[in-house]
Structure formats: C-alpha cells, structure tokens
mmCIF file of C-alpha atoms in Angstrom:
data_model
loop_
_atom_site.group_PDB
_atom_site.id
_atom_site.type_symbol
_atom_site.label_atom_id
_atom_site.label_comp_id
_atom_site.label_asym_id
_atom_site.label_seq_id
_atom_site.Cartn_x
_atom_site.Cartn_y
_atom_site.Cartn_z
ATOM 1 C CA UNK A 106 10.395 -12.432 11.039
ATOM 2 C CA UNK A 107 9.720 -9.492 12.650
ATOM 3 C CA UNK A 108 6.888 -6.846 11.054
ATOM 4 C CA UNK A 109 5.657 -3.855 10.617
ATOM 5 C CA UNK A 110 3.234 -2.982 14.508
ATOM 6 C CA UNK A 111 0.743 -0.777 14.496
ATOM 7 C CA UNK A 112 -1.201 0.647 17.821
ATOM 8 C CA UNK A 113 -3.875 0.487 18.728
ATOM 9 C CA UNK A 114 -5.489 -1.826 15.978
ATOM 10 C CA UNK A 115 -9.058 -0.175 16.722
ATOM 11 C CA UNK A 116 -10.118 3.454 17.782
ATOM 12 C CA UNK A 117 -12.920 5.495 18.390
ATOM 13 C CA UNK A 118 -13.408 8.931 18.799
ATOM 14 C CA UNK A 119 -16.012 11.937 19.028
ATOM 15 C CA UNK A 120 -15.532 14.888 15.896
ATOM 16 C CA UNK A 121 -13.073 17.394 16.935
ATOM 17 C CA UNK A 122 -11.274 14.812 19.067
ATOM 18 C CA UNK A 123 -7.652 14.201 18.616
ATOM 19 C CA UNK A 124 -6.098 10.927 18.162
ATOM 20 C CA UNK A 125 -2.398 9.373 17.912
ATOM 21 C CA UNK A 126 -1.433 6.511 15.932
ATOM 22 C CA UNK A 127 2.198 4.511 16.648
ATOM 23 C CA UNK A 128 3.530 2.507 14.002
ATOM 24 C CA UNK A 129 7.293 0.192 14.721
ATOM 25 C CA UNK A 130 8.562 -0.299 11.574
ATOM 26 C CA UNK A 131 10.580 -3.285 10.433
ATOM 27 C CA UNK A 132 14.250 -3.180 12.212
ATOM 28 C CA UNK A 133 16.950 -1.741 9.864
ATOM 29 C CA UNK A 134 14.054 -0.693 7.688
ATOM 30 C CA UNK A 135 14.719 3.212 7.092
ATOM 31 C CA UNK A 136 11.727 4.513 5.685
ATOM 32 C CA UNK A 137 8.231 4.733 7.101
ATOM 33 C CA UNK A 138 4.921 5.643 5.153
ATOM 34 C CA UNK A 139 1.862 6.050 6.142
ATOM 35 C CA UNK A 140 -1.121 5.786 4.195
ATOM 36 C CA UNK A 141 -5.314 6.197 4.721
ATOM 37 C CA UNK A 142 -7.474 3.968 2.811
ATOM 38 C CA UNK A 143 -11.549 4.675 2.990
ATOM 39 C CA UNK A 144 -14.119 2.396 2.380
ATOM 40 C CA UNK A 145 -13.854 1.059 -1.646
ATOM 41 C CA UNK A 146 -10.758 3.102 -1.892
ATOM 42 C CA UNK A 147 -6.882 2.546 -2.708
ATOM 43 C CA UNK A 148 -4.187 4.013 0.067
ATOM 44 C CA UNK A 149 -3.920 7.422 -0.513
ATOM 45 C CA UNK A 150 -0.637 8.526 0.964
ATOM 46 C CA UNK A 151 -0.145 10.483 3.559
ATOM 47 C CA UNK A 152 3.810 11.376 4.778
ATOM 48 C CA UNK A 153 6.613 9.804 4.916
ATOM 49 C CA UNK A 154 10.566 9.697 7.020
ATOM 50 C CA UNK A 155 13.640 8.917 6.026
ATOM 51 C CA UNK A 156 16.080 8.513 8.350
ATOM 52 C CA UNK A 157 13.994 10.225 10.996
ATOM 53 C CA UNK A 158 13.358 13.353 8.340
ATOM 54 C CA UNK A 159 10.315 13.777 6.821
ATOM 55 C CA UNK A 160 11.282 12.654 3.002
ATOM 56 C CA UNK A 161 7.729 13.654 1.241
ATOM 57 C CA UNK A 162 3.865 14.212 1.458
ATOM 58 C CA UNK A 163 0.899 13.286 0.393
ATOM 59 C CA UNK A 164 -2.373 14.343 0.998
ATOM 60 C CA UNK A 165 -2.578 14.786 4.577
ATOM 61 C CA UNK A 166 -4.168 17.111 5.830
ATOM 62 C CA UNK A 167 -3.438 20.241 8.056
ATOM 63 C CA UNK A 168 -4.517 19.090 11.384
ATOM 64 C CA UNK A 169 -2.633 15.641 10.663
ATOM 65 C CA UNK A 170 0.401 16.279 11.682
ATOM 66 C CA UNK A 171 3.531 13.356 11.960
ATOM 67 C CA UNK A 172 6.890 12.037 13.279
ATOM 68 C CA UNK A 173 9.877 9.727 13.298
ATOM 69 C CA UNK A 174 11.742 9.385 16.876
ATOM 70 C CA UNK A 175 15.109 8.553 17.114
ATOM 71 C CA UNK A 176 14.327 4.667 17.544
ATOM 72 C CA UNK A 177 12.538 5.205 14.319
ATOM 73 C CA UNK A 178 8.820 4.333 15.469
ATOM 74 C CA UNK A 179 6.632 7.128 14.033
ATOM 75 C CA UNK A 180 3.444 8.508 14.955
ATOM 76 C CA UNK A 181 0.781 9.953 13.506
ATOM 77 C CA UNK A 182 -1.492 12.407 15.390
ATOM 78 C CA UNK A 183 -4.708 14.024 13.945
ATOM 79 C CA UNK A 184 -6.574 16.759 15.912
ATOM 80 C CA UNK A 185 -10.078 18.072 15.548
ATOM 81 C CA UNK A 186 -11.010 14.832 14.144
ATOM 82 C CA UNK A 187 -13.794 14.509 11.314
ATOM 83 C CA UNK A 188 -16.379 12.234 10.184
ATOM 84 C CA UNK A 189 -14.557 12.268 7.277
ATOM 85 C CA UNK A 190 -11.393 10.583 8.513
ATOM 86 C CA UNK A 191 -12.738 7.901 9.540
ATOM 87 C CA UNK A 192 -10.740 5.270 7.661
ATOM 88 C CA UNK A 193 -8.039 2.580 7.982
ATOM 89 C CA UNK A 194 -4.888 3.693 8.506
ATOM 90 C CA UNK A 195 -1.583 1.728 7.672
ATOM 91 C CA UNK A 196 2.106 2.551 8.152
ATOM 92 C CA UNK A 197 4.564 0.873 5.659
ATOM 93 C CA UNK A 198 8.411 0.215 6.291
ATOM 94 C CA UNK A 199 10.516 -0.225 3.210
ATOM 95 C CA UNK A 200 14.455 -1.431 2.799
ATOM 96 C CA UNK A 201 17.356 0.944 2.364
ATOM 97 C CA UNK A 202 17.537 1.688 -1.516
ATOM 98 C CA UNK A 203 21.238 1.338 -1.621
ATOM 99 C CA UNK A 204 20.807 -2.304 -0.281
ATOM 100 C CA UNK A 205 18.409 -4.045 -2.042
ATOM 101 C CA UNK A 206 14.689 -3.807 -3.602
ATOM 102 C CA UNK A 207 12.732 -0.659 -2.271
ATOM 103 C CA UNK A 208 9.780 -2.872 -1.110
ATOM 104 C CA UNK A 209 6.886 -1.454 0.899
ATOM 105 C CA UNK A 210 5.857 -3.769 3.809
ATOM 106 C CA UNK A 211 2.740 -2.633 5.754
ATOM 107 C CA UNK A 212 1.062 -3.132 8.911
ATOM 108 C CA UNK A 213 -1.936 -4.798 9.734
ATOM 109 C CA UNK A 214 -3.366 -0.996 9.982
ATOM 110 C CA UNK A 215 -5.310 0.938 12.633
ATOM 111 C CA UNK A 216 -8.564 1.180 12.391
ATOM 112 C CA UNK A 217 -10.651 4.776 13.195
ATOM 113 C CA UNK A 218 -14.150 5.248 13.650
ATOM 114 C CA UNK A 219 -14.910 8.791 14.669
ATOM 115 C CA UNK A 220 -18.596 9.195 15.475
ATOM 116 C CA UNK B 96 -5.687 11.207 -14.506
ATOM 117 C CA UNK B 97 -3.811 8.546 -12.056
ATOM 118 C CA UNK B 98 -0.077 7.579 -12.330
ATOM 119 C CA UNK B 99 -0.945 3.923 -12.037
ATOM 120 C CA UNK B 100 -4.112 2.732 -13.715
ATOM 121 C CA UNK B 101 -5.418 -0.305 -13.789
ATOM 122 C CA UNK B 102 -8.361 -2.464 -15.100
ATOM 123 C CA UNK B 103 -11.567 -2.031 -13.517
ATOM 124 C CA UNK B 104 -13.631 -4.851 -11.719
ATOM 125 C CA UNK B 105 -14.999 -6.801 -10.595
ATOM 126 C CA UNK B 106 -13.149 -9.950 -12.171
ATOM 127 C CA UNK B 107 -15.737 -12.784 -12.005
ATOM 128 C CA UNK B 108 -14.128 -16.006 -12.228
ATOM 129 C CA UNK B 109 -14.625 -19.527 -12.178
ATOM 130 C CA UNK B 110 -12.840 -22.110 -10.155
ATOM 131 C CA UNK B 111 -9.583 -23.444 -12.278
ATOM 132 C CA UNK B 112 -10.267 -20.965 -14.805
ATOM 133 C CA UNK B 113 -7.724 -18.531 -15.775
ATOM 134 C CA UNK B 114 -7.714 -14.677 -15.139
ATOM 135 C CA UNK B 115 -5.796 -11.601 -16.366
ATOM 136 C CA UNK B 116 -5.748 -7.980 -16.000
ATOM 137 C CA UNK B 117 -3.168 -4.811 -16.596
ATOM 138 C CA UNK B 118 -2.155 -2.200 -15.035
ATOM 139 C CA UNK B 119 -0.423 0.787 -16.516
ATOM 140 C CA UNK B 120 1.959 3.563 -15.381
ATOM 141 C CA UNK B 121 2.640 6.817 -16.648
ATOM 142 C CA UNK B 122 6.015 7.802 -15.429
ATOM 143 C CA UNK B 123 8.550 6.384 -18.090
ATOM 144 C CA UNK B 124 11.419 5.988 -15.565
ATOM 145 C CA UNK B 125 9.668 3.671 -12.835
ATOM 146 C CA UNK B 126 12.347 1.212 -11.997
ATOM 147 C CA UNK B 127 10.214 -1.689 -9.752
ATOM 148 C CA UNK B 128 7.239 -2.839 -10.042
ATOM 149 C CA UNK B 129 4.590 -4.362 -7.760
ATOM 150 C CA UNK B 130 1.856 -6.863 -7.260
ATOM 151 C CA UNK B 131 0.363 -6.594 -4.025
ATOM 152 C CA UNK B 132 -2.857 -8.799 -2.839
ATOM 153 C CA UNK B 133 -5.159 -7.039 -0.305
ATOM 154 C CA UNK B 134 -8.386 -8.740 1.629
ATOM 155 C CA UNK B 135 -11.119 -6.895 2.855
ATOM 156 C CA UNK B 136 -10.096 -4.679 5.739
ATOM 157 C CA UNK B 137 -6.496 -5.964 6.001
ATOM 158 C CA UNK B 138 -3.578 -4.682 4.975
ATOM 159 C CA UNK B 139 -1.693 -5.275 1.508
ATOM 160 C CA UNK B 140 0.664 -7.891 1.339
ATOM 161 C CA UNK B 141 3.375 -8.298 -1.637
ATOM 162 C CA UNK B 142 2.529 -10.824 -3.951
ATOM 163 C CA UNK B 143 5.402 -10.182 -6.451
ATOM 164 C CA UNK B 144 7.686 -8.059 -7.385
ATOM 165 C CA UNK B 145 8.150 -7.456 -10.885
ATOM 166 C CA UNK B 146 11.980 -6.035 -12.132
ATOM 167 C CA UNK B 147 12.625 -7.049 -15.262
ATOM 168 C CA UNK B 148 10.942 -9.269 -18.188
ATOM 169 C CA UNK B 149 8.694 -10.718 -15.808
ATOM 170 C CA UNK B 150 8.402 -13.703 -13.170
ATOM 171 C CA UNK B 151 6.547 -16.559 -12.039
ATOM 172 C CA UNK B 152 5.704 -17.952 -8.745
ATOM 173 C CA UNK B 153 3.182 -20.976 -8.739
ATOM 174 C CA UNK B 154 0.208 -20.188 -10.750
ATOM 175 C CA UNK B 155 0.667 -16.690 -10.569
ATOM 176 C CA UNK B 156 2.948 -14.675 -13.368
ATOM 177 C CA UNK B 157 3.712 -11.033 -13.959
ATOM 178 C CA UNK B 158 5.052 -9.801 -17.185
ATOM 179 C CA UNK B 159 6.395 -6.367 -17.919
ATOM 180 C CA UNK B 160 6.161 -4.403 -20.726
ATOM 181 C CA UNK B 161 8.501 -1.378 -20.760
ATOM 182 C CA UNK B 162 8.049 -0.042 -24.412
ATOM 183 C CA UNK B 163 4.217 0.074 -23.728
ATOM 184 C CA UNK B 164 4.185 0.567 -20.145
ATOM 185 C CA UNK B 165 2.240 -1.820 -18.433
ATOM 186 C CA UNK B 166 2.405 -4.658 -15.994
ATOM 187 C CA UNK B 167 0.248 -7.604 -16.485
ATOM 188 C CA UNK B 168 -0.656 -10.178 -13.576
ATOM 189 C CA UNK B 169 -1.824 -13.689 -14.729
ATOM 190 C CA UNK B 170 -3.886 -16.360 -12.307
ATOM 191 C CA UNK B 171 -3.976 -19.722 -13.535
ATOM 192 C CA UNK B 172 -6.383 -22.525 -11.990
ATOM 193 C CA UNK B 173 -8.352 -19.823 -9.889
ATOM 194 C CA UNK B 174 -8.532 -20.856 -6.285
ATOM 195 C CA UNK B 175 -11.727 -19.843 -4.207
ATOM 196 C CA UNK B 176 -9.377 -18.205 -2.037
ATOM 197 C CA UNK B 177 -7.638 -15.617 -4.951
ATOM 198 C CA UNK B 178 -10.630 -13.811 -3.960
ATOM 199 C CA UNK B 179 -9.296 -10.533 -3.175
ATOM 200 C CA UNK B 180 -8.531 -6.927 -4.683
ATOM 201 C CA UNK B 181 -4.998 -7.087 -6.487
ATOM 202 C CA UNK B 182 -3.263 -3.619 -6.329
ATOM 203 C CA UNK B 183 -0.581 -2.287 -8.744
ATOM 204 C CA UNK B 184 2.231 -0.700 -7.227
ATOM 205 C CA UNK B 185 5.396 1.262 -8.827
ATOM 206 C CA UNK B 186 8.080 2.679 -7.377
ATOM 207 C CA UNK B 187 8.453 5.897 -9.433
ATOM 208 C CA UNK B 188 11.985 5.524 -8.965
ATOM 209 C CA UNK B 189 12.293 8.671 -6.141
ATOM 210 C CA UNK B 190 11.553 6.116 -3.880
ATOM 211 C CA UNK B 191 7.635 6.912 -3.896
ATOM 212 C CA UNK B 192 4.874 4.292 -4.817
ATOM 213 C CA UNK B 193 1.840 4.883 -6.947
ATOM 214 C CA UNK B 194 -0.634 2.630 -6.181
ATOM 215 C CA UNK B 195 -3.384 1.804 -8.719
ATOM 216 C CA UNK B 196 -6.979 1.407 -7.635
ATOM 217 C CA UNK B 197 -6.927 -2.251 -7.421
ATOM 218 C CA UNK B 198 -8.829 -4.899 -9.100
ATOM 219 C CA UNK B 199 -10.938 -6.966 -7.534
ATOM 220 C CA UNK B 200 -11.242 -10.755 -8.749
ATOM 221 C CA UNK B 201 -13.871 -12.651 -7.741
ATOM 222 C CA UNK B 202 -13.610 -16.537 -7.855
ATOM 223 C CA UNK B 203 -17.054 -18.601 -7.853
ATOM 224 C CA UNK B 204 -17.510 -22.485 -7.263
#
C-alpha cells in the first residue's frame, strides 16, 4: 500500500540558509501534519491542512512557513535556518473523519542538519 | 503540564518477561486513542488503536479506562526486538493528536 513520501530523506544546510521540505501524503488521505522531533524528544507539532486549508498550528515558528497544493502534497519551507532546528522532521497523513478512524500515518521523516 | 502524560523510562526488561506502563490524558472528551511504536531515528508507526474497552493483538493489549482517564499498554513474553520508545497518542476529538513523551522499554537477554 501506498505511504506517506517525504523528500529529501537527508539535508544539510549553513545557519541562515533556507530549506524546503515535500511531503505526498497517503492518496484520499485529507489531512497532512507535520511535526519536528529533536534529539530525546516527542513530535512537537508544527501545522497542519485540511483540504488544502491550513486547519491548525503548532509551534512553528515565524520563519517556517507551509502549504498544501491542489494535488495535496505539502511543503514545508524554513528560512534563515538555525542551529536550533536542526531536527527530524515528519509529515503525517490521516483518513477523512467522516469515513472511518482519524489515524495519523507518518513518513519515514526528513532529516536536517544545519551546521 | 502536558495533555498526554505518560510513565517515565527507561523500562528495563527481561526476555519473556512481562511489561506495563500508562499513559494519561487530560481532555475528558478524547474519542481515540493510540499506541504508536517508534525506533531510534525512524518514524512512528501505529501499533494499536485503542476505541473502546480495550484490544488485543498478539502479546500486546491496550486497555482503556475512561472514568480515570488513562490508557494502559501491556507486553507479554518481551521480545529483544520490543526494544523501542512506545508513544501515547489521543485524538482530542477536534481532530488534533497529543502525543505523550514516550516510554522507552528496554528488553535484555
């Protein structure tokens, strides 16, 4: 069955850098999270879309910045990248609430190492 | 104070022993309930899901407590390779999910 994709799986960049992550959710999956976990840490969420419309956030910061295109692949792009944000990053597709369990299904997560 | 709490590691087990930990929530009106298993450095991956008095699947079972709010996950006959941090998930019922800290069992020869 088909899953959640993630690009690129690894990525490095220099402080203040800027940096785009893709995420292809699950087919006929209509909501897509995304989520940064640091080292010894749970995911802290970030944002999320609905339908292609931003349906809530999380802790992500100003210079993060995201969103759903109409074939329903998201992005996330951070600018004036930090040490700090160095982290894995995963994207999670869930199922329509009004057909079935709500159940989060996540990439295999994209890795950032800003030096 | 966290939504989702759960016990703190790590769990130090022994091969074919049996292992237990909670996790609570704090939101009264969470509707599903999640165990999810991650490794180090990969993603989570859904372990069960946990709607109503509980389930069972192998020699894992989860068991819900509504009047006391909590979740339990149970590991019978501890394989080397349950190894892993076990993270407590809820959908608050607005379609967002808490996430606990995770627990981290460890399973020795």
């Amino acid at each position: 069955a088909a899953g959640v994709i993630q690009s690129p799986r690894h990525l490095i960049k220099e402080k203040r850098e800027t940096a785009t992550l893709k995420c292809y959710p699950i087919p006929r999956h209509d909501t897509v999270y995304w989520y940064q976990q640091g080292p010894g840490q749970d995911p802290q969420f970030l944002i999320s879309f609905y339908e292609k419309m931003q349906s809530d956030k999380g802790s992500i910061p100003d210079r993060f910045s995201a969103q759903q295109f109409s074939d329903y692949h998201s992005e996330l792009n951070m600018s004036s990248l930090e040490l700090g944000d160095s982290a894995l990053y995963f994207c999670a597709s869930s199922f329509d609430r009004g057909s079935g369990a709500n159940v989060l299904t996540f990439g295999a997560g994209s890795r950032l190492t800003v030096l | 104070r966290k939504e989702v709490e759960q016990d703190p590691g790590p769990f130090n087990v022994p091969e074919g022993a049996t292992v237990a930990f909670n996790c609570t929530y704090s939101n009264s009106a969470s509707q599903s309930f999640f165990w999810y298993r991650q490794d180090c450095r990969k993603e989570p991956k859904l372990l069960m899901s946990v709607y109503s008095s509980g389930n069972e699947d192998g020699r894992f079972t989860a068991q819900l407590n509504r009047a006391s709010q909590y979740i339990s996950l149970l590991i019978r006959d501890s394989k080397l390779s349950d190894s892993a941090t076990y993270l407590c998930v809820v959908d608050d019922s607005w379609g967002k999910f808490q996430f606990g800290a995770g627990t981290q069992v460890v399973v020795t020869p």
